[in-house]
Amino acid sequence: MGKSKTTKFKRPQFNSVGLPAIAVKEADAEEEDLGDDSCPAAELLEKLQSPSADVREFACASISRVVQQSQTIPGFLQRDAVRRLGPMLLDSSVAVRETATGALRNLSACGGQEVCEDMVKHDVMTPLTALLRECCAGFESASVSMTEQKNAVEDVANEAVNLLWNLCESSSQALSVFNKVGLLDVVVQCLERHPQNVELAISAAHCLHTVTEDNPELLCSLNTAVLGVLENVLLSSQPAMAHTLLRTLAAGTLWNMKGSLPAARQAQTLNAVVANLSKCLDLDTGTLIPELRQAEEVRLRNAPAAPDAEEQAAGELPVDEMDHEEEEAPKHKRNGKSAKVDNDVSDLLPRGKEELREATALLTAQQTSLEIIVNMCCSDDPSDDEWEEESSSDESDMGPDGLCDGVSNLMSPLCLSAEVHGALISYSIPEKVLKKTEFPRKEAMDVCHQNPSWRSLIKKMQRVQSRALTCLHSILSTMDAESLGGAAALQGAAQHLSTLVFGAAEIPKDEEFLEAVISAMRSLLQMIASKNISQCMTPQQLMSLSEAATHCEVVSVRVNAVAILGITGSTLAKEKGTAETLQMIGNALLQVATRDADLVVNGEALDALFDVFADGDEAETAAKNIQLLPALKTLQPVFKAKIRKEGRGKYSPQQLCVLDNIKVNLRRFIGYLEKVVKK
């Protein structure tokens, strides 16, 4: 059914745990009847008006902690918490500023997209902008001479930048305000603090990586000074994992800004970006994570234990709550499939967890590196994709108005594809990505299982593997076989993917993993088939893969599994003695075409049948044995009726167009089979 497209990787919303703003507005009468005794919101918000700075700080810190339980958020929003916390950002007490900003940050992180949009509507951006400008002025102010005071200002700035990042990631209105009031320079100033305060710089880099994605209006604000700051970060050499993450985010930001780079610096910048991604992927998490855990044990043995109250400071997420971040994540529809939101709140880890922070930074850096490579490989032409919904982030829409004086658009994906592929090959990126598709090493998994604080890293390691598989799919979809090492390398990769899927007693059921590995397998098998390279999957493996996919809720998993059956079957149809295997494949495809609830999957199964049984003696024999012609004649009116009944409201125009083509092809294929029968 056409080629499998590599699609652009959209950064997920920061967090969507908890109730959206609309749920607050539509609160049940039962919840509205709750008195102040059952909800701490009223009392805490009242304390914000206290003349005592200590009381105000306590109230803000308490709100920051309480809203991490998402069920409490409606009670705060119903009582106008955003408007009442907003002025606290400019409180006369620096401690109140920090805790108030932390409270709003946690509200934005735990409340989700609609809560963020609601916060922007309540004008939180006005005091936040003023606070950020004051913080940056305080970085080098002569009146600030003591180190403690400087750190306090930077701590406030860190909370403020994180709040800004959350809002801009979730709200287009916040992003518009960011552009209009010129917050780019403020965030860049925070990034420049990386030699003194890497935590603040990482927050700024996260924010920049978000706001520069698909934001042509911002590209006009770029100047050589901004590019210089990013390049300085990229060329820094500190070995810590936090600095690795910082360089990775700077690399992603420079890639987002590719259309605004001066022509003379494009090749050099591209090389520096890919070099940093390569170094990041070289890091061995299987070795480093056990080493970091061991270092933590040594440090704790040699230091007095910190009191619990200090360990879980107000406004910071206790580490043992981190294990629940994935389980609580709701699913959102993305391109017709359910997708988990990436709820990474690792930057809320309490102080005193340096090794865990380093391990988290390492995994975040590797995940981000893989996502950047996906975006480098992706096509921005939505017409290439038959099934995916049209992307809202087509950089080709930028046009001349998106360019600044003295810069060039030569670095567009279409113009630079050869240079990008050359850079990726020269740094052995395909081989390094393939290495990252391996299951996390047992030693690293064991140390994380053994310590509650480190358990959240297990899902992060698994996510790096899934991102690597998605990245491999992108590479396979955009590079030729020769540049990937030829037949031997492709067969080795196919054997590796088969081991990932079939190496255990049963096929893994994790949806994120299945979605990624099957898409990579489809791309690889397409390339192998096009080069007439022998397949490595047995008929039994094919059937077990089909069976596992049938029970998966993710549509793309079922689509790709069906496509794999079609690719393998059409290859086998050219060989002698394959009729029995073709019958197995044909029956499996007929079952999916008939029984799957999704029209897209039905269509893919029919298209695969057309490919498998299009030609050849083995295919003719198999078609007769499984009664393919009468089965398709029975299915034809049902398929047409299903398109008529469900099509318009449920599927995109692109999907309907493809389904209409399949409907026409089904009629023609039935005609072809009728001629074969009459032979």
XYZ file of C-alpha atoms in Angstrom:
679
model
C 0.000 0.000 0.000
C 2.679 2.456 -0.848
C 5.717 3.244 1.185
C 5.806 3.554 4.928
C 6.507 7.202 5.722
C 8.821 8.476 8.390
C 6.873 11.131 10.253
C 8.164 14.079 12.211
C 8.556 13.489 15.914
C 6.437 16.013 17.788
C 7.595 16.710 21.314
C 4.868 15.578 23.714
C 3.054 17.885 26.062
C 4.962 18.304 29.326
C 2.269 16.619 31.364
C -1.423 15.888 31.186
C -1.981 14.185 34.483
C -5.104 15.282 36.294
C -8.315 16.996 35.430
C -8.497 19.528 32.593
C -9.860 23.008 33.104
C -13.174 22.094 31.479
C -13.667 19.438 34.118
C -13.275 22.136 36.725
C -15.947 24.266 35.092
C -18.285 21.262 34.882
C -17.649 20.073 38.429
C -20.286 17.852 39.947
C -22.702 19.329 42.441
C -21.303 16.836 44.904
C -17.835 18.397 44.624
C -19.250 21.919 44.829
C -20.892 20.976 48.109
C -17.556 20.099 49.689
C -16.814 22.439 52.548
C -13.522 24.113 53.296
C -12.726 21.346 55.784
C -12.394 18.752 52.992
C -10.385 20.974 50.642
C -7.239 22.818 51.748
C -7.510 25.301 48.867
C -9.581 27.957 50.635
C -7.395 28.138 53.727
C -4.110 28.114 51.812
C -5.231 30.755 49.334
C -6.404 32.938 52.213
C -2.916 32.747 53.751
C -1.465 34.352 50.595
C -2.814 37.672 51.895
C -0.937 37.436 55.192
C 1.372 40.366 56.050
C 3.963 37.808 57.168
C 6.358 36.686 54.413
C 6.899 33.404 56.256
C 3.172 32.636 56.194
C 2.931 33.521 52.497
C 5.938 31.312 51.743
C 4.409 28.442 53.726
C 1.112 28.809 51.849
C 2.806 28.797 48.437
C 4.976 25.807 49.352
C 1.922 23.924 50.616
C -0.026 24.659 47.427
C 2.976 23.492 45.412
C 2.933 20.179 47.249
C -0.845 19.659 47.345
C -1.481 20.240 43.607
C 0.807 17.305 42.800
C -2.289 15.290 43.719
C -4.247 16.126 40.603
C -7.655 15.576 42.192
C -7.084 18.708 44.312
C -6.562 20.996 41.306
C -10.268 21.759 40.624
C -10.679 23.050 44.163
C -7.843 25.534 43.643
C -8.972 26.668 40.197
C -12.561 27.157 41.360
C -11.203 29.566 43.966
C -9.283 31.641 41.407
C -5.871 30.315 42.463
C -4.065 31.579 39.349
C -5.155 35.198 39.820
C -4.306 35.036 43.514
C -0.894 33.422 43.000
C 0.055 35.696 40.093
C 0.938 38.762 42.212
C 3.060 36.513 44.465
C 5.546 36.169 41.580
C 6.560 39.788 42.274
C 6.377 39.578 46.076
C 8.900 41.598 48.082
C 10.282 38.327 49.497
C 12.542 36.298 47.179
C 11.532 33.102 49.015
C 7.848 33.816 48.336
C 8.622 34.470 44.676
C 10.333 31.114 44.370
C 7.633 29.079 46.118
C 4.802 30.901 44.312
C 6.429 30.241 40.954
C 6.965 26.625 42.003
C 3.280 26.322 42.890
C 2.215 27.609 39.471
C 4.815 25.395 37.823
C 3.419 22.288 39.540
C -0.114 23.393 38.715
C 0.843 23.644 35.037
C 2.717 20.319 35.097
C 0.074 18.306 36.949
C -2.992 20.037 35.548
C -2.421 19.336 31.862
C -2.914 21.242 28.643
C -6.319 22.759 29.337
C -5.228 23.970 32.766
C -2.202 25.622 31.121
C -4.465 27.332 28.609
C -6.727 28.443 31.438
C -3.705 29.884 33.273
C -2.743 31.908 30.200
C -6.308 33.219 29.908
C -6.005 34.406 33.507
C -2.987 36.503 32.430
C -0.275 34.578 34.256
C 2.145 35.571 31.479
C 2.196 39.237 32.567
C 3.688 38.748 36.071
C 5.805 35.853 34.775
C 7.381 38.075 32.121
C 8.087 40.795 34.666
C 9.610 38.259 37.058
C 11.909 36.808 34.385
C 13.156 40.267 33.411
C 13.868 41.134 37.042
C 15.704 37.837 37.571
C 17.932 38.379 34.550
C 18.693 41.929 35.656
C 19.673 40.484 39.035
C 22.182 38.018 37.569
C 24.848 40.692 37.131
C 23.430 43.481 39.286
C 25.976 45.342 41.388
C 23.520 45.351 44.271
C 23.683 41.573 44.403
C 27.063 40.728 45.843
C 26.556 37.668 48.011
C 26.675 34.178 46.509
C 23.604 33.090 48.478
C 21.583 35.970 47.046
C 22.730 35.180 43.531
C 21.722 31.562 43.987
C 18.335 32.635 45.317
C 17.713 34.783 42.220
C 18.780 31.904 39.965
C 16.529 29.488 41.859
C 13.583 31.797 41.215
C 14.598 32.097 37.558
C 14.772 28.299 37.275
C 11.204 27.902 38.544
C 10.046 30.724 36.255
C 11.699 29.267 33.142
C 10.175 25.858 33.864
C 6.744 27.447 34.217
C 7.294 29.303 30.940
C 8.370 26.054 29.240
C 5.262 24.200 30.441
C 2.948 26.986 29.278
C 4.563 27.409 25.846
C 4.514 23.645 25.281
C 0.803 23.430 26.033
C -0.640 26.765 24.885
C -0.315 28.442 21.505
C -1.426 31.679 23.170
C 1.513 31.476 25.582
C 3.833 30.925 22.627
C 2.339 33.964 20.905
C 2.984 36.076 24.016
C 6.544 34.680 24.161
C 7.129 35.935 20.624
C 5.450 39.310 21.073
C 7.107 40.420 24.331
C 10.580 39.266 23.318
C 11.193 36.570 25.914
C 13.787 34.869 23.697
C 16.586 37.125 24.952
C 15.604 36.480 28.570
C 15.728 32.699 28.135
C 19.032 32.952 26.264
C 20.444 34.922 29.222
C 19.476 32.025 31.480
C 21.174 29.618 29.071
C 24.354 31.715 29.260
C 24.570 30.901 32.976
C 25.597 27.311 32.142
C 29.151 27.647 33.544
C 27.732 28.792 36.915
C 24.327 27.037 37.056
C 23.789 24.065 34.757
C 20.337 23.342 36.237
C 19.054 26.767 35.192
C 20.734 26.400 31.788
C 19.062 23.014 31.187
C 15.644 24.502 32.004
C 16.346 27.329 29.543
C 17.535 24.842 26.912
C 14.375 22.756 27.299
C 12.329 25.915 26.859
C 14.299 27.002 23.769
C 14.028 23.532 22.244
C 10.251 23.783 22.607
C 9.650 27.381 21.482
C 11.896 27.141 18.392
C 10.006 24.174 16.971
C 7.677 25.171 14.116
C 7.692 28.832 15.134
C 8.559 30.897 12.024
C 7.595 34.133 13.793
C 10.380 33.559 16.310
C 12.955 32.867 13.601
C 12.835 36.541 12.689
C 14.021 37.396 16.209
C 17.166 35.347 15.829
C 20.523 37.029 15.507
C 24.154 35.986 15.512
C 24.374 36.558 19.273
C 21.693 33.908 19.939
C 23.387 31.479 17.559
C 26.717 32.228 19.232
C 25.388 31.322 22.684
C 23.993 28.016 21.381
C 27.221 27.194 19.567
C 29.246 27.949 22.707
C 27.093 25.474 24.628
C 27.499 22.919 21.838
C 31.270 23.250 21.965
C 31.527 23.006 25.775
C 33.379 19.968 27.097
C 32.237 19.283 30.663
C 31.865 15.490 31.066
C 28.892 15.440 33.457
C 25.627 13.957 32.193
C 23.827 17.226 32.927
C 26.123 18.962 30.438
C 25.552 16.145 27.930
C 21.825 16.840 28.166
C 22.470 20.581 27.840
C 24.517 20.085 24.651
C 21.866 17.745 23.238
C 19.108 20.317 23.770
C 21.294 23.004 22.199
C 21.809 20.698 19.201
C 18.045 20.198 18.891
C 17.430 23.934 19.095
C 20.001 24.630 16.358
C 18.329 22.011 14.176
C 14.948 23.689 14.762
C 16.558 26.989 13.687
C 18.171 25.520 10.567
C 16.238 27.804 8.232
C 17.750 30.887 9.867
C 21.393 29.895 10.004
C 23.753 32.030 7.922
C 24.741 30.097 4.797
C 28.441 30.266 5.685
C 27.851 28.458 9.007
C 25.392 25.779 7.924
C 27.826 22.951 7.158
C 29.903 23.600 10.276
C 26.824 23.768 12.506
C 25.317 20.599 11.026
C 28.581 18.772 11.647
C 28.714 20.000 15.263
C 25.075 18.983 15.851
C 25.549 15.435 14.524
C 28.903 15.076 16.329
C 27.189 15.849 19.651
C 24.344 13.434 18.975
C 26.920 10.780 18.124
C 28.857 11.327 21.366
C 25.660 11.153 23.380
C 24.649 7.832 21.810
C 28.145 6.450 22.477
C 27.482 6.574 26.220
C 26.732 3.125 27.634
C 23.799 3.361 30.026
C 24.185 -0.293 30.946
C 27.560 0.534 32.529
C 27.015 4.119 33.666
C 23.757 3.621 35.588
C 25.170 0.885 37.880
C 28.273 3.054 38.396
C 26.142 6.067 39.353
C 24.068 3.965 41.726
C 27.259 2.652 43.346
C 28.578 6.215 43.690
C 25.347 7.178 45.450
C 25.740 4.300 47.909
C 29.313 5.367 48.719
C 28.252 8.989 49.231
C 25.366 8.032 51.516
C 27.601 5.755 53.595
C 30.075 8.580 54.137
C 27.550 11.335 54.872
C 24.984 11.833 57.668
C 21.431 11.054 56.596
C 19.383 14.106 55.704
C 16.117 14.615 57.566
C 13.015 13.683 55.593
C 11.744 17.215 55.812
C 14.809 18.496 54.008
C 14.907 15.599 51.563
C 11.436 16.326 50.310
C 11.524 20.080 50.321
C 8.332 22.000 49.698
C 7.500 22.322 46.050
C 9.581 19.307 44.981
C 8.227 15.930 43.966
C 9.223 13.124 46.343
C 11.156 10.504 44.448
C 8.925 7.623 45.516
C 6.035 9.344 43.753
C 7.973 9.266 40.491
C 7.072 5.612 39.928
C 3.457 6.578 39.334
C 4.033 9.115 36.600
C 3.553 6.642 33.748
C 0.645 4.739 35.214
C -1.342 7.910 35.698
C -0.710 9.137 32.177
C -3.872 9.330 30.116
C -3.843 8.410 26.474
C -4.384 10.922 23.711
C -5.212 10.321 20.095
C -2.286 11.040 17.818
C -2.643 10.313 14.095
C -5.473 7.899 14.719
C -3.751 5.911 17.439
C -3.571 6.103 21.181
C -0.301 7.431 22.483
C 0.956 7.835 26.003
C 1.973 11.299 26.986
C 5.548 11.579 28.138
C 5.148 12.738 31.740
C 8.740 13.541 32.569
C 8.848 15.398 35.872
C 12.392 14.309 36.626
C 13.552 17.884 37.019
C 11.440 18.042 40.182
C 13.750 15.550 41.905
C 14.789 16.807 45.322
C 18.259 18.142 45.914
C 20.693 15.610 47.319
C 19.962 13.086 44.565
C 22.892 14.082 42.359
C 23.591 10.606 40.973
C 19.930 9.970 40.181
C 19.780 13.372 38.490
C 22.830 12.437 36.419
C 21.299 9.088 35.394
C 18.039 10.798 34.481
C 19.890 13.451 32.478
C 21.766 10.714 30.593
C 18.570 8.901 29.577
C 16.785 12.142 28.705
C 19.746 13.191 26.547
C 19.746 9.903 24.649
C 15.979 9.964 24.134
C 16.184 13.558 22.887
C 19.118 12.711 20.574
C 17.091 9.947 18.950
C 14.079 12.248 18.543
C 16.273 14.867 16.849
C 17.597 12.250 14.402
C 14.009 11.221 13.594
C 13.231 14.843 12.737
C 16.356 15.073 10.595
C 15.226 12.067 8.574
C 11.560 12.978 8.288
C 9.791 14.252 5.222
C 7.721 17.380 5.628
C 5.451 16.478 2.703
C 2.162 15.163 4.115
C 1.159 13.752 0.718
C 3.799 11.027 1.174
C 1.728 9.453 3.893
C -1.401 7.589 2.962
C -2.690 6.947 6.446
C -1.416 9.638 8.801
C -3.402 12.797 9.327
C -1.934 15.943 7.784
C 0.746 17.395 10.012
C 0.280 20.850 11.503
C 4.019 21.397 11.510
C 5.078 21.665 7.887
C 8.183 23.822 7.806
C 7.666 24.454 4.100
C 4.819 26.795 5.075
C 7.380 29.274 6.379
C 7.838 31.084 3.077
C 9.896 34.211 2.521
C 8.334 36.024 5.472
C 10.023 33.554 7.805
C 13.512 34.627 6.760
C 15.637 37.355 8.289
C 18.132 39.678 6.680
C 21.487 38.042 6.063
C 20.348 34.441 6.527
C 19.621 31.664 4.079
C 17.015 28.922 3.768
C 19.450 26.520 2.117
C 19.222 24.296 5.161
C 15.635 23.214 4.468
C 15.039 19.455 4.778
C 14.620 18.952 1.026
C 17.742 20.912 0.067
C 19.911 19.432 2.782
C 18.800 15.804 2.746
C 22.024 14.674 1.037
C 24.178 16.640 3.494
C 22.198 15.365 6.493
C 22.460 11.771 5.330
C 26.163 12.240 4.677
C 26.731 13.576 8.177
C 24.699 10.779 9.772
C 26.669 8.148 7.860
C 30.062 9.738 8.584
C 29.364 9.580 12.330
C 28.024 5.977 12.091
C 24.617 7.071 13.379
C 22.688 4.095 11.864
C 24.949 1.587 13.669
C 24.697 3.507 16.951
C 20.917 3.703 16.679
C 20.719 -0.048 16.015
C 22.821 -0.623 19.148
C 20.347 1.426 21.206
C 17.444 -0.796 20.054
C 18.742 -3.595 22.292
C 16.839 -4.343 25.474
C 18.197 -2.460 28.521
C 21.076 -4.357 30.100
C 20.212 -6.609 33.032
C 22.760 -5.003 35.369
C 21.169 -1.568 34.946
C 17.632 -2.939 35.297
C 18.590 -4.835 38.464
C 20.036 -1.821 40.318
C 16.935 0.197 39.442
C 14.583 -2.561 40.600
C 16.427 -2.828 43.894
C 15.995 0.820 44.895
C 12.575 2.565 44.951
C 14.129 5.941 44.105
C 15.639 4.548 40.906
C 12.665 2.530 39.652
C 11.407 5.370 37.482
C 14.528 4.916 35.334
C 13.273 1.512 34.151
C 10.565 3.095 32.029
C 13.028 5.716 30.823
C 15.446 3.012 29.650
C 12.605 1.235 27.870
C 11.574 4.511 26.274
C 15.100 5.061 24.922
C 14.849 1.620 23.283
C 11.460 2.465 21.743
C 12.754 5.812 20.463
C 15.751 4.004 18.944
C 13.388 1.643 17.110
C 11.364 4.599 15.824
C 14.631 6.239 14.780
C 15.716 3.067 12.976
C 12.408 3.095 11.095
C 13.091 6.692 10.019
C 16.620 5.870 8.873
C 15.461 2.810 6.921
C 12.700 4.852 5.289
C 15.056 7.553 4.017
C 18.408 5.900 3.270
C 19.438 3.424 0.581
C 20.629 -0.106 1.265
C 24.207 0.539 0.159
C 24.741 3.441 2.571
C 23.474 1.201 5.384
C 26.060 -1.503 4.692
C 24.436 -3.601 1.974
C 22.774 -7.030 2.120
C 24.824 -8.453 5.000
C 24.143 -5.472 7.288
C 20.415 -5.510 6.459
C 20.148 -9.235 7.152
C 21.975 -8.727 10.438
C 19.539 -5.952 11.396
C 16.578 -8.156 10.434
C 17.919 -10.988 12.594
C 18.369 -8.540 15.483
C 14.786 -7.259 15.218
C 13.500 -10.835 15.012
C 15.376 -11.616 18.226
C 13.784 -8.606 19.951
C 10.305 -9.775 18.972
C 10.644 -13.564 19.089
C 13.569 -14.083 21.490
C 11.379 -14.508 24.582
C 8.803 -17.220 25.227
C 6.069 -14.889 23.990
C 5.968 -11.634 22.041
C 6.248 -8.537 24.310
C 2.871 -6.880 24.873
C 4.045 -3.344 25.693
C 2.250 -1.163 23.137
C 4.937 1.492 22.820
C 7.587 -1.156 22.154
C 5.369 -3.126 19.750
C 4.476 -0.013 17.781
C 8.122 0.971 17.404
C 9.582 -2.465 16.646
C 6.927 -3.429 14.107
C 7.279 -0.130 12.226
C 11.054 -0.683 12.069
C 10.557 -4.269 10.955
C 8.170 -3.199 8.194
C 10.641 -0.623 6.846
C 13.487 -3.141 6.947
C 11.501 -5.895 5.213
C 10.403 -3.443 2.510
C 14.039 -2.601 1.820
C 15.092 -6.265 1.882
C 12.286 -7.233 -0.504
C 13.157 -4.425 -2.923
C 16.745 -5.750 -3.113
C 15.663 -9.411 -3.440
C 17.509 -10.294 -0.244
C 16.311 -13.471 1.462
C 13.902 -13.052 4.369
C 14.721 -14.270 7.860
C 11.255 -14.734 9.421
C 9.735 -18.217 9.568
C 6.043 -18.793 8.769
C 5.431 -19.586 12.444
C 6.993 -16.268 13.486
C 4.866 -14.451 10.931
C 1.691 -15.987 12.297
C 2.616 -15.312 15.927
C 3.370 -11.677 15.037
C 0.019 -11.382 13.272
C -1.761 -12.935 16.248
C -0.067 -10.592 18.748
C -0.873 -7.552 16.615
C -4.525 -8.568 16.300
C -4.956 -8.118 20.051
C -3.185 -4.732 20.178
C -5.363 -1.623 20.483
C -2.902 0.616 18.602
C -4.072 0.883 14.991
C -0.593 1.414 13.544
C 0.614 -1.855 15.097
C -2.139 -3.770 13.328
C -1.543 -1.875 10.065
C 2.202 -2.578 10.100
C 1.736 -6.247 11.033
C -0.619 -6.690 8.072
C 1.865 -4.884 5.809
C 4.618 -7.268 6.951
C 2.430 -10.230 5.963
C 1.912 -8.613 2.561
C 5.604 -7.868 2.005
C 6.651 -11.393 2.992
C 3.848 -13.058 1.047
C 4.542 -11.167 -2.176
C 8.209 -12.223 -1.927
C 7.310 -15.872 -1.273
C 4.861 -15.899 -4.204
C 7.854 -15.691 -6.554
C 9.417 -18.859 -5.113
C 8.555 -22.528 -5.695
C 6.894 -24.684 -3.071
C 5.434 -21.827 -1.028
C 1.709 -22.395 -1.630
C 1.097 -23.743 1.871
C 2.707 -20.715 3.526
C 0.798 -18.403 1.195
C -2.425 -20.086 2.313
C -1.580 -19.307 5.953
C -0.842 -15.689 5.051
C -3.982 -15.411 2.920
C -6.235 -16.764 5.671
C -4.692 -14.390 8.219
C -5.192 -11.399 5.907
C -8.771 -12.394 5.115
C -9.538 -12.630 8.799
C -8.187 -9.111 9.422
C -9.960 -7.679 6.372
C -13.232 -9.177 7.583
C -13.108 -8.830 11.351
C -10.983 -5.827 12.335
C -13.092 -2.939 13.596
C -10.965 -0.265 11.889
C -11.417 0.498 8.189
C -7.773 1.519 7.808
C -6.678 -1.944 8.956
C -9.299 -3.599 6.706
C -7.968 -1.618 3.761
C -4.337 -2.478 4.505
C -5.254 -6.180 4.715
C -7.043 -6.061 1.339
C -4.126 -4.223 -0.225
C -1.750 -6.871 1.129
C -3.966 -9.591 -0.388
C -3.721 -7.866 -3.774
C 0.088 -7.906 -3.504
C 0.403 -11.516 -2.328
C -1.993 -13.068 -4.837
C -1.318 -10.810 -7.825
C 0.707 -13.286 -9.869
C 2.409 -16.670 -9.992
C 1.501 -20.356 -9.921
C 2.015 -20.703 -6.166
C -0.308 -17.760 -5.512
C -2.973 -19.187 -7.852
C -2.861 -22.543 -6.092
C -3.090 -20.952 -2.662
C -5.938 -18.645 -3.749
C -8.004 -21.605 -4.937
C -7.323 -23.609 -1.782
C -8.504 -20.834 0.562
C -11.471 -19.929 -1.672
C -10.176 -16.370 -2.013
C -12.550 -15.355 -4.830
C -15.864 -16.206 -3.079
C -14.511 -14.753 0.172
C -13.721 -11.410 -1.499
C -17.076 -11.373 -3.316
C -18.798 -11.775 0.044
C -16.625 -9.090 1.620
C -16.984 -6.514 -1.178
C -20.510 -5.180 -0.374
C -19.743 -5.199 3.353
C -16.568 -3.139 2.820
C -18.388 -0.630 0.590
C -21.205 -0.253 3.093
C -18.741 0.216 5.959
C -16.995 3.036 4.075
C -20.357 4.684 3.409
C -21.572 4.319 6.977
C -18.426 5.075 9.024
C -16.094 6.881 6.660
C -17.060 10.547 6.742
C -17.029 11.265 10.452
C -14.305 8.901 11.579
C -11.491 9.132 9.003
C -9.445 11.906 7.435
C -9.868 12.959 3.767
C -6.515 11.330 2.940
C -7.590 8.048 4.505
C -10.936 8.132 2.697
C -9.175 8.738 -0.604
C -7.010 5.653 -0.079
C -10.020 3.590 1.011
C -11.886 4.602 -2.152
C -8.897 3.474 -4.219
C -8.871 0.126 -2.416
C -12.584 -0.245 -3.087
C -11.912 0.231 -6.822
C -8.918 -2.111 -6.708
C -11.015 -4.747 -4.949
C -13.470 -4.746 -7.836
C -10.619 -5.057 -10.346
C -8.898 -7.791 -8.337
C -12.096 -9.836 -8.198
C -12.267 -9.510 -11.980
C -8.658 -10.716 -12.239
C -9.369 -13.752 -10.025
C -12.428 -14.625 -12.126
C -10.211 -14.764 -15.216
C -7.720 -16.984 -13.378
C -10.506 -19.412 -12.416
C -11.642 -19.667 -16.048
C -8.188 -20.740 -17.262
